[in-house]
């Protein structure tokens, strides 16, 4: 099989490229990635010269390029996206462009090539906040921020292309991933790398927002199952089975790094912050899916990875990330000291430091 994997220089995409090369000795992969701030060739260093992996720097919105590459493959797996909710709040435009228009460009190319399969990597965020119970695949889409609205837009487009043109489309909607190579803007790698640099671990609002955590390797196995065994036209939720309030996640990181609870700082909340994500993934479990990495093991391994790969994240944090961090968390020029979170809608009570728990 010849596959076009997009966004394969990002966090999950790079794991998936490696996974495919290991698992399927006859698969050939074209990896199309724009190398935005989140894309990083170093994530693929070990497979850079792999004979069955070809990396192409390019944009999924580039129609001629996508059309040309699509003719060389049998299926497409679309990981490419702008992915950070906080950035979508301050700059939504590129989320609409890549996450919606880009998906449309890929679908058009897939349609023209009469492709075997088109798999859209989506997110549990499209269901919006699920205060109680679990969303199954038929639950209404109620995205709550520009990122999840863009991903939901793409999902609708994908399903429409399946229905209208008979394209064999699939969608997977996964919960919060963590693991090696995750860009340090996301909660877990941000807190690990902040902790290693002696900076506060910022918690939005009351810290009681809940997410379901999945190790990236479990997500890769889920994507493999959906790609090969999913029923065309279907959506598959992917859960990790490890739902936790953010405050617990951050306390575990602080404890693992031998930091006192006072290292955790409550900061202004994210506007429109979804309280809880939770999906039912029985449909995928019926295909044989089981997440195998426990959160405790996975988190400990991830922390060890960041401790052992300081060069990887220090290079990122010394570059454009530094300005992002200063603006986003309103720190001093040196990036040290107290953080205050989002500027708008700052409830005074949220800017306190946790003393103990
Ligand atoms: P990431 O931000 O680490 O990587 C995204 C990659 O896409 C980067 O390499 C970037 O350069 C590339 N990219 C961005 N715009 C592009 C464009 N226009 N053309 C080509 N490449 C482009 O993201 P991630 O966390 O690895 O997420 C990958 C996918 O999985 C996304 O579609 C995301 O919505 C989805 N997802 C992520 C999570 C999670 O917890 N991280 C959970 C569920 C679903
Ligand atoms: O649910 C799947 C989604 O998970 C993916 O689709 C997204 O691409 C991915 O970024 C992730 O979105 P979240 O917004 O849930 O992830 P993030 O790591 O940004 O935040 C996790 C939780 O932690 C969320 O409730 C916000 C909170 N948070 C985040 C940051 C960056 C904090 O409390 N402090 C922070 O500094």
Short mmCIF file of C-alpha atoms and ligand atoms in Angstrom, two decimals:
data_model
loop_
_atom_site.label_atom_id
_atom_site.label_comp_id
_atom_site.label_asym_id
_atom_site.label_seq_id
_atom_site.Cartn_x
_atom_site.Cartn_y
_atom_site.Cartn_z
CA UNK A 1 0.00 0.00 0.00
CA UNK A 2 1.12 3.55 -0.77
CA UNK A 3 -0.11 6.14 1.70
CA UNK A 4 -0.17 9.92 1.79
CA UNK A 5 0.17 10.92 5.44
CA UNK A 6 -0.25 14.64 6.05
CA UNK A 7 1.06 16.45 9.13
CA UNK A 8 3.58 13.66 9.62
CA UNK A 9 6.22 15.98 11.12
CA UNK A 10 3.93 16.89 14.02
CA UNK A 11 3.45 15.07 17.29
CA UNK A 12 0.96 12.29 16.46
CA UNK A 13 1.71 12.18 12.72
CA UNK A 14 5.41 11.46 13.31
CA UNK A 15 4.54 8.61 15.68
CA UNK A 16 2.13 7.23 13.09
CA UNK A 17 4.71 7.36 10.28
CA UNK A 18 7.16 5.43 12.45
CA UNK A 19 4.44 3.00 13.48
CA UNK A 20 3.51 2.25 9.85
CA UNK A 21 7.11 1.77 8.75
CA UNK A 22 7.69 -0.70 11.63
CA UNK A 23 4.44 -2.57 11.29
CA UNK A 24 3.99 -2.85 7.50
CA UNK A 25 7.22 -3.77 5.70
CA UNK A 26 5.67 -3.25 2.26
CA UNK A 27 4.05 0.16 2.88
CA UNK A 28 5.45 3.27 1.22
CA UNK A 29 4.70 6.63 2.76
CA UNK A 30 4.65 10.11 1.34
CA UNK A 31 4.66 12.52 4.26
CA UNK A 32 3.36 15.99 3.37
CA UNK A 33 3.90 18.63 6.03
CA UNK A 34 4.11 22.43 5.86
CA UNK A 35 6.48 22.56 8.83
CA UNK A 36 4.53 25.19 10.71
CA UNK A 37 5.85 26.14 14.15
CA UNK A 38 4.51 22.75 15.33
CA UNK A 39 6.13 20.67 12.60
CA UNK A 40 9.66 19.50 13.23
CA UNK A 41 11.94 17.36 11.05
CA UNK A 42 13.73 16.27 14.21
CA UNK A 43 10.59 14.32 15.15
CA UNK A 44 11.42 12.07 12.18
CA UNK A 45 15.19 11.97 12.52
CA UNK A 46 15.34 8.16 12.84
CA UNK A 47 13.31 7.62 9.65
CA UNK A 48 14.57 10.59 7.64
CA UNK A 49 16.48 8.36 5.23
CA UNK A 50 14.17 5.40 5.40
CA UNK A 51 13.79 3.96 1.88
CA UNK A 52 10.00 3.72 2.19
CA UNK A 53 9.46 7.22 3.59
CA UNK A 54 9.51 10.36 1.45
CA UNK A 55 9.15 13.71 3.19
CA UNK A 56 7.74 16.64 1.24
CA UNK A 57 7.56 20.10 2.70
CA UNK A 58 4.28 21.59 1.49
CA UNK A 59 0.83 22.85 2.31
CA UNK A 60 -2.30 20.69 2.13
CA UNK A 61 -4.05 23.79 0.74
CA UNK A 62 -1.77 23.69 -2.35
CA UNK A 63 -4.10 22.08 -4.89
CA UNK A 64 -1.61 21.22 -7.66
CA UNK A 65 0.85 19.72 -5.18
CA UNK A 66 -1.82 17.69 -3.40
CA UNK A 67 -3.27 16.51 -6.74
CA UNK A 68 0.17 15.37 -7.90
CA UNK A 69 0.98 13.50 -4.69
CA UNK A 70 -2.47 11.94 -4.48
CA UNK A 71 -1.98 10.28 -7.84
CA UNK A 72 0.98 8.40 -6.37
CA UNK A 73 -0.87 6.77 -3.46
CA UNK A 74 -3.75 4.42 -2.64
CA UNK A 75 -5.10 6.16 0.47
CA UNK A 76 -4.82 9.38 2.48
CA UNK A 77 -4.58 9.87 6.25
CA UNK A 78 -5.01 13.53 7.18
CA UNK A 79 -3.31 14.56 10.42
CA UNK A 80 -2.35 18.04 9.16
CA UNK A 81 -4.05 20.76 11.16
CA UNK A 82 -3.61 23.75 13.35
CA UNK A 83 -4.21 22.07 16.69
CA UNK A 84 -3.85 24.36 19.68
CA UNK A 85 -7.14 25.65 21.12
CA UNK A 86 -5.53 28.70 22.75
CA UNK A 87 -3.98 29.84 19.46
CA UNK A 88 -7.34 29.33 17.71
CA UNK A 89 -8.86 31.79 20.17
CA UNK A 90 -6.36 34.54 19.40
CA UNK A 91 -5.84 33.76 15.67
CA UNK A 92 -8.64 31.66 14.19
CA UNK A 93 -8.00 32.36 10.48
CA UNK A 94 -5.32 29.77 9.82
CA UNK A 95 -7.45 27.12 11.58
CA UNK A 96 -10.24 27.72 9.07
CA UNK A 97 -7.77 27.65 6.22
CA UNK A 98 -5.88 24.47 7.09
CA UNK A 99 -8.42 22.48 9.06
CA UNK A 100 -11.42 23.10 6.77
CA UNK A 101 -10.16 24.27 3.36
CA UNK A 102 -7.13 21.98 3.52
CA UNK A 103 -9.34 18.97 4.22
CA UNK A 104 -11.50 20.03 1.24
CA UNK A 105 -8.45 20.14 -1.03
CA UNK A 106 -7.42 16.63 0.05
CA UNK A 107 -10.96 15.31 -0.46
CA UNK A 108 -11.11 16.76 -3.98
CA UNK A 109 -7.82 15.10 -4.82
CA UNK A 110 -8.95 11.79 -3.34
CA UNK A 111 -12.15 11.97 -5.35
CA UNK A 112 -10.33 12.60 -8.62
CA UNK A 113 -7.96 9.69 -8.00
CA UNK A 114 -10.73 7.26 -7.09
CA UNK A 115 -8.89 6.48 -3.87
CA UNK A 116 -9.25 3.42 -1.71
CA UNK A 117 -9.68 5.29 1.55
CA UNK A 118 -9.61 8.78 3.04
CA UNK A 119 -9.18 8.90 6.83
CA UNK A 120 -9.73 12.18 8.63
CA UNK A 121 -8.06 12.42 12.03
CA UNK A 122 -10.56 14.32 14.12
CA UNK A 123 -11.10 15.02 17.77
CA UNK A 124 -13.50 14.41 20.65
CA UNK A 125 -13.71 18.22 20.94
CA UNK A 126 -16.24 18.34 18.09
CA UNK A 127 -18.95 17.12 20.51
CA UNK A 128 -18.32 20.11 22.76
CA UNK A 129 -18.46 19.90 26.52
CA UNK A 130 -20.04 16.68 27.81
CA UNK A 131 -20.90 17.52 31.40
CA UNK A 132 -22.37 14.09 32.09
CA UNK A 133 -22.21 10.70 30.41
CA UNK A 134 -20.36 9.99 27.18
CA UNK A 135 -20.80 11.08 23.55
CA UNK A 136 -21.22 8.29 21.04
CA UNK A 137 -20.62 8.81 17.32
CA UNK A 138 -24.25 9.88 16.74
CA UNK A 139 -24.10 12.66 19.35
CA UNK A 140 -24.68 16.18 17.99
CA UNK A 141 -21.63 18.28 17.12
CA UNK A 142 -21.43 21.30 19.44
CA UNK A 143 -17.91 22.64 19.07
CA UNK A 144 -17.06 25.37 21.56
CA UNK A 145 -13.98 27.10 20.14
CA UNK A 146 -12.58 28.01 16.70
CA UNK A 147 -10.31 24.94 16.62
CA UNK A 148 -13.05 22.43 17.35
CA UNK A 149 -15.49 24.29 15.08
CA UNK A 150 -12.98 23.99 12.23
CA UNK A 151 -12.46 20.29 12.92
CA UNK A 152 -16.24 19.79 13.05
CA UNK A 153 -16.56 21.65 9.73
CA UNK A 154 -14.03 19.29 8.19
CA UNK A 155 -15.87 16.25 9.60
CA UNK A 156 -19.10 17.38 7.97
CA UNK A 157 -17.33 17.93 4.68
CA UNK A 158 -15.74 14.48 4.85
CA UNK A 159 -19.09 12.79 5.48
CA UNK A 160 -20.71 14.83 2.70
CA UNK A 161 -18.02 13.72 0.22
CA UNK A 162 -18.67 10.13 1.25
CA UNK A 163 -22.39 10.49 0.66
CA UNK A 164 -22.32 12.62 -2.46
CA UNK A 165 -19.42 11.10 -4.35
CA UNK A 166 -19.27 7.63 -2.83
CA UNK A 167 -15.73 8.32 -1.58
CA UNK A 168 -14.77 5.70 1.03
CA UNK A 169 -14.25 8.12 3.89
CA UNK A 170 -13.57 7.42 7.57
CA UNK A 171 -13.27 9.67 10.61
CA UNK A 172 -11.59 8.94 13.94
CA UNK A 173 -12.31 11.23 16.91
CA UNK A 174 -9.74 10.84 19.63
CA UNK A 175 -9.34 12.24 23.13
CA UNK A 176 -6.27 14.06 24.56
CA UNK A 177 -2.96 12.55 23.46
CA UNK A 178 0.31 12.75 25.34
CA UNK A 179 3.77 11.25 24.89
CA UNK A 180 7.20 12.05 23.43
CA UNK A 181 7.60 14.81 20.80
CA UNK A 182 4.51 16.76 21.84
CA UNK A 183 5.02 20.47 21.25
CA UNK A 184 5.45 22.17 24.64
CA UNK A 185 2.42 24.46 24.31
CA UNK A 186 0.02 21.64 25.35
CA UNK A 187 -0.73 21.05 29.05
CA UNK A 188 1.42 17.99 29.80
CA UNK A 189 4.63 18.93 27.93
CA UNK A 190 4.22 22.57 28.99
CA UNK A 191 4.10 21.60 32.66
CA UNK A 192 6.95 19.10 32.36
CA UNK A 193 9.27 21.54 30.57
CA UNK A 194 8.24 24.48 32.76
CA UNK A 195 8.93 22.33 35.81
CA UNK A 196 12.35 21.35 34.45
CA UNK A 197 13.14 25.04 33.85
CA UNK A 198 11.96 26.19 37.29
CA UNK A 199 8.87 27.99 35.95
CA UNK A 200 5.34 27.77 37.36
CA UNK A 201 2.91 25.10 36.14
CA UNK A 202 -0.12 27.13 34.93
CA UNK A 203 -3.62 25.78 35.58
CA UNK A 204 -6.59 27.48 33.96
CA UNK A 205 -9.58 28.50 36.05
CA UNK A 206 -10.37 26.20 38.95
CA UNK A 207 -8.36 23.30 37.50
CA UNK A 208 -11.45 21.07 37.57
CA UNK A 209 -11.76 20.79 33.79
CA UNK A 210 -11.67 17.13 32.81
CA UNK A 211 -9.93 15.44 29.91
CA UNK A 212 -9.57 11.79 28.89
CA UNK A 213 -5.87 11.02 28.33
CA UNK A 214 -4.52 8.54 25.79
CA UNK A 215 -0.92 7.63 25.09
CA UNK A 216 0.00 8.48 21.50
CA UNK A 217 0.99 4.84 20.80
CA UNK A 218 -2.55 3.70 21.64
CA UNK A 219 -3.92 6.36 19.29
CA UNK A 220 -1.66 5.07 16.48
CA UNK A 221 -3.02 1.54 16.91
CA UNK A 222 -6.55 2.92 16.84
CA UNK A 223 -5.88 4.82 13.59
CA UNK A 224 -4.42 1.64 12.09
CA UNK A 225 -7.61 -0.27 12.96
CA UNK A 226 -9.90 2.40 11.54
CA UNK A 227 -7.84 2.72 8.37
CA UNK A 228 -7.82 -1.01 7.66
CA UNK A 229 -11.06 -2.26 9.22
CA UNK A 230 -13.40 0.72 9.49
CA UNK A 231 -16.60 0.70 7.49
CA UNK A 232 -16.50 3.45 4.85
CA UNK A 233 -18.75 6.39 5.72
CA UNK A 234 -18.30 5.75 9.46
CA UNK A 235 -17.03 7.68 12.44
CA UNK A 236 -15.05 6.00 15.25
CA UNK A 237 -14.49 7.54 18.66
CA UNK A 238 -11.15 6.76 20.32
CA UNK A 239 -10.92 7.03 24.10
CA UNK A 240 -8.00 6.55 26.46
CA UNK A 241 -9.99 5.40 29.50
CA UNK A 242 -8.08 7.80 31.79
CA UNK A 243 -10.33 10.71 32.63
CA UNK A 244 -8.84 13.15 35.13
CA UNK A 245 -9.33 16.72 36.30
CA UNK A 246 -6.46 18.90 35.11
CA UNK A 247 -5.44 19.65 38.69
CA UNK A 248 -4.67 15.95 39.24
CA UNK A 249 -2.60 15.74 36.08
CA UNK A 250 -0.53 18.76 37.08
CA UNK A 251 -0.09 17.53 40.65
CA UNK A 252 1.23 14.21 39.32
CA UNK A 253 3.74 16.06 37.15
CA UNK A 254 4.83 18.26 40.07
CA UNK A 255 5.24 15.21 42.30
CA UNK A 256 7.24 13.32 39.66
CA UNK A 257 9.60 16.30 39.32
CA UNK A 258 9.90 16.67 43.11
CA UNK A 259 8.29 20.10 42.96
CA UNK A 260 6.20 21.52 45.80
CA UNK A 261 2.46 22.13 45.23
CA UNK A 262 3.28 25.85 45.27
CA UNK A 263 4.89 25.39 41.82
CA UNK A 264 1.32 25.14 40.49
CA UNK A 265 -0.23 28.46 39.66
CA UNK A 266 -3.92 29.04 39.00
CA UNK A 267 -4.23 31.51 36.15
CA UNK A 268 -7.01 33.21 34.19
CA UNK A 269 -9.25 30.80 32.37
CA UNK A 270 -9.41 30.01 28.65
CA UNK A 271 -12.45 31.79 27.12
CA UNK A 272 -15.20 29.31 26.25
CA UNK A 273 -13.29 26.54 28.03
CA UNK A 274 -15.08 23.18 27.60
CA UNK A 275 -15.59 21.61 31.01
CA UNK A 276 -15.28 17.99 30.06
CA UNK A 277 -14.70 15.75 27.05
CA UNK A 278 -15.82 12.13 27.18
CA UNK A 279 -16.48 9.65 24.39
CA UNK A 280 -17.94 6.19 24.10
CA UNK A 281 -15.66 4.10 21.93
CA UNK A 282 -17.48 0.75 21.87
CA UNK A 283 -17.69 0.82 18.08
CA UNK A 284 -13.90 0.81 17.85
CA UNK A 285 -13.59 -1.73 20.67
CA UNK A 286 -15.75 -4.03 18.57
CA UNK A 287 -12.93 -3.90 15.98
CA UNK A 288 -10.48 -5.06 18.68
CA UNK A 289 -9.26 -1.73 20.09
CA UNK A 290 -7.98 -1.59 23.69
CA UNK A 291 -5.75 1.18 25.02
CA UNK A 292 -2.86 -0.60 26.75
CA UNK A 293 -0.76 2.17 28.32
CA UNK A 294 -1.86 3.13 31.82
CA UNK A 295 -1.75 6.86 32.54
CA UNK A 296 0.74 6.43 35.39
CA UNK A 297 3.17 4.42 33.26
CA UNK A 298 2.69 6.61 30.22
CA UNK A 299 3.17 9.84 32.14
CA UNK A 300 6.30 8.54 33.89
CA UNK A 301 7.77 7.43 30.56
CA UNK A 302 6.87 10.79 28.97
CA UNK A 303 8.52 12.73 31.80
CA UNK A 304 11.65 10.58 31.42
CA UNK A 305 11.64 11.30 27.68
CA UNK A 306 11.54 15.09 28.23
CA UNK A 307 14.28 14.77 30.86
CA UNK A 308 16.44 12.84 28.41
CA UNK A 309 15.71 15.02 25.35
CA UNK A 310 16.37 18.49 26.68
CA UNK A 311 18.03 19.47 23.37
CA UNK A 312 14.77 18.81 21.49
CA UNK A 313 12.54 21.01 23.62
CA UNK A 314 15.13 23.62 24.64
CA UNK A 315 15.65 24.45 20.97
CA UNK A 316 11.89 24.92 20.57
CA UNK A 317 11.54 26.94 23.74
CA UNK A 318 14.45 29.21 22.80
CA UNK A 319 12.84 30.11 19.46
CA UNK A 320 9.44 31.57 18.53
CA UNK A 321 7.91 29.71 21.46
CA UNK A 322 9.55 32.14 23.89
CA UNK A 323 7.59 35.09 22.45
CA UNK A 324 4.42 33.03 22.34
CA UNK A 325 4.85 32.06 25.99
CA UNK A 326 5.52 35.63 27.10
CA UNK A 327 2.44 36.95 25.30
CA UNK A 328 0.21 34.07 26.22
CA UNK A 329 1.07 33.90 29.92
CA UNK A 330 1.97 37.59 30.38
CA UNK A 331 5.35 36.98 31.96
CA UNK A 332 8.31 39.33 32.16
CA UNK A 333 10.79 39.51 29.23
CA UNK A 334 12.93 36.80 30.72
CA UNK A 335 9.89 34.54 30.77
CA UNK A 336 10.41 33.93 34.48
CA UNK A 337 8.13 34.45 37.43
CA UNK A 338 4.38 34.70 37.86
CA UNK A 339 2.04 33.99 35.00
CA UNK A 340 -1.49 35.28 34.64
CA UNK A 341 -3.02 33.45 31.70
CA UNK A 342 -5.49 34.90 29.21
CA UNK A 343 -5.82 38.67 29.45
CA UNK A 344 -9.52 39.03 28.71
CA UNK A 345 -12.09 37.86 31.23
CA UNK A 346 -9.66 37.58 34.12
CA UNK A 347 -11.56 36.79 37.30
CA UNK A 348 -9.36 38.14 40.11
CA UNK A 349 -9.91 35.01 42.18
CA UNK A 350 -8.21 32.90 39.53
CA UNK A 351 -4.85 34.62 39.82
CA UNK A 352 -3.81 32.91 43.02
CA UNK A 353 -1.04 30.50 43.75
CA UNK A 354 -1.99 27.17 45.19
CA UNK A 355 -0.48 26.77 48.66
CA UNK A 356 -1.38 23.19 49.38
CA UNK A 357 -3.80 20.49 48.53
P1 LIG B 1 0.69 19.04 15.88
O1 LIG B 1 0.31 20.46 16.00
O2 LIG B 1 1.77 18.47 16.72
O3 LIG B 1 1.07 18.71 14.35
C1 LIG B 1 0.36 19.22 13.27
C2 LIG B 1 1.23 19.05 12.03
O4 LIG B 1 0.50 19.51 10.89
C3 LIG B 1 2.54 19.85 12.08
O5 LIG B 1 3.61 19.04 11.69
C4 LIG B 1 2.30 20.97 11.09
O6 LIG B 1 3.49 21.43 10.46
C5 LIG B 1 1.37 20.31 10.10
N1 LIG B 1 0.56 21.28 9.36
C6 LIG B 1 -0.15 22.32 9.87
N2 LIG B 1 -0.74 23.00 8.87
C7 LIG B 1 -0.41 22.36 7.71
C8 LIG B 1 -0.73 22.58 6.36
N3 LIG B 1 -1.50 23.60 5.97
N4 LIG B 1 -0.23 21.73 5.43
C9 LIG B 1 0.56 20.69 5.80
N5 LIG B 1 0.91 20.46 7.06
C10 LIG B 1 0.43 21.28 8.02
O7 LIG B 1 -0.68 18.24 16.07
P2 LIG B 1 -0.99 16.82 16.71
O8 LIG B 1 -1.28 16.99 18.14
O9 LIG B 1 0.01 15.84 16.27
O10 LIG B 1 -2.40 16.52 15.99
C11 LIG B 1 -2.44 15.83 14.74
C12 LIG B 1 -3.89 15.63 14.34
O11 LIG B 1 -4.58 14.90 15.34
C13 LIG B 1 -4.67 16.93 14.16
O12 LIG B 1 -5.54 16.79 13.06
C14 LIG B 1 -5.46 17.07 15.44
O13 LIG B 1 -6.66 17.79 15.24
C15 LIG B 1 -5.74 15.60 15.75
N6 LIG B 1 -5.94 15.30 17.18
C16 LIG B 1 -5.01 15.67 18.10
C17 LIG B 1 -5.19 15.31 19.44
C18 LIG B 1 -4.19 15.69 20.51
O14 LIG B 1 -4.48 15.47 21.69
N7 LIG B 1 -3.02 16.20 20.18
C19 LIG B 1 -6.34 14.58 19.82
C20 LIG B 1 -7.28 14.25 18.84
C21 LIG B 1 -7.06 14.60 17.52
O1 LIG B 2 -9.43 16.52 23.16
C1 LIG B 2 -8.57 16.41 22.06
C2 LIG B 2 -7.83 17.72 21.91
O2 LIG B 2 -6.87 17.76 22.97
C3 LIG B 2 -7.12 17.86 20.56
O3 LIG B 2 -8.08 17.87 19.54
C4 LIG B 2 -6.30 19.15 20.52
O4 LIG B 2 -5.58 19.25 19.31
C5 LIG B 2 -5.32 19.11 21.68
O5 LIG B 2 -4.61 20.32 21.72
C6 LIG B 2 -6.06 18.90 22.99
O6 LIG B 2 -6.88 20.07 23.30
P1 LIG B 2 -6.99 20.64 24.80
O7 LIG B 2 -7.39 22.04 24.75
O8 LIG B 2 -7.78 19.71 25.66
O9 LIG B 2 -5.42 20.46 25.22
P2 LIG B 2 -4.44 21.41 26.06
O10 LIG B 2 -3.23 20.61 26.35
O11 LIG B 2 -4.28 22.74 25.45
O12 LIG B 2 -5.26 21.59 27.41
C7 LIG B 2 -5.64 20.47 28.21
C8 LIG B 2 -6.42 21.02 29.40
O13 LIG B 2 -5.51 21.76 30.22
C9 LIG B 2 -7.52 21.99 29.02
O14 LIG B 2 -8.61 21.84 29.93
C10 LIG B 2 -6.88 23.35 29.22
C11 LIG B 2 -5.92 23.12 30.37
N1 LIG B 2 -4.69 23.94 30.38
C12 LIG B 2 -3.96 24.04 29.24
C13 LIG B 2 -2.82 24.81 29.21
C14 LIG B 2 -2.02 24.95 27.93
C15 LIG B 2 -4.29 24.56 31.55
O15 LIG B 2 -4.95 24.43 32.60
N2 LIG B 2 -3.15 25.31 31.53
C16 LIG B 2 -2.41 25.48 30.39
O16 LIG B 2 -1.40 26.25 30.44
#
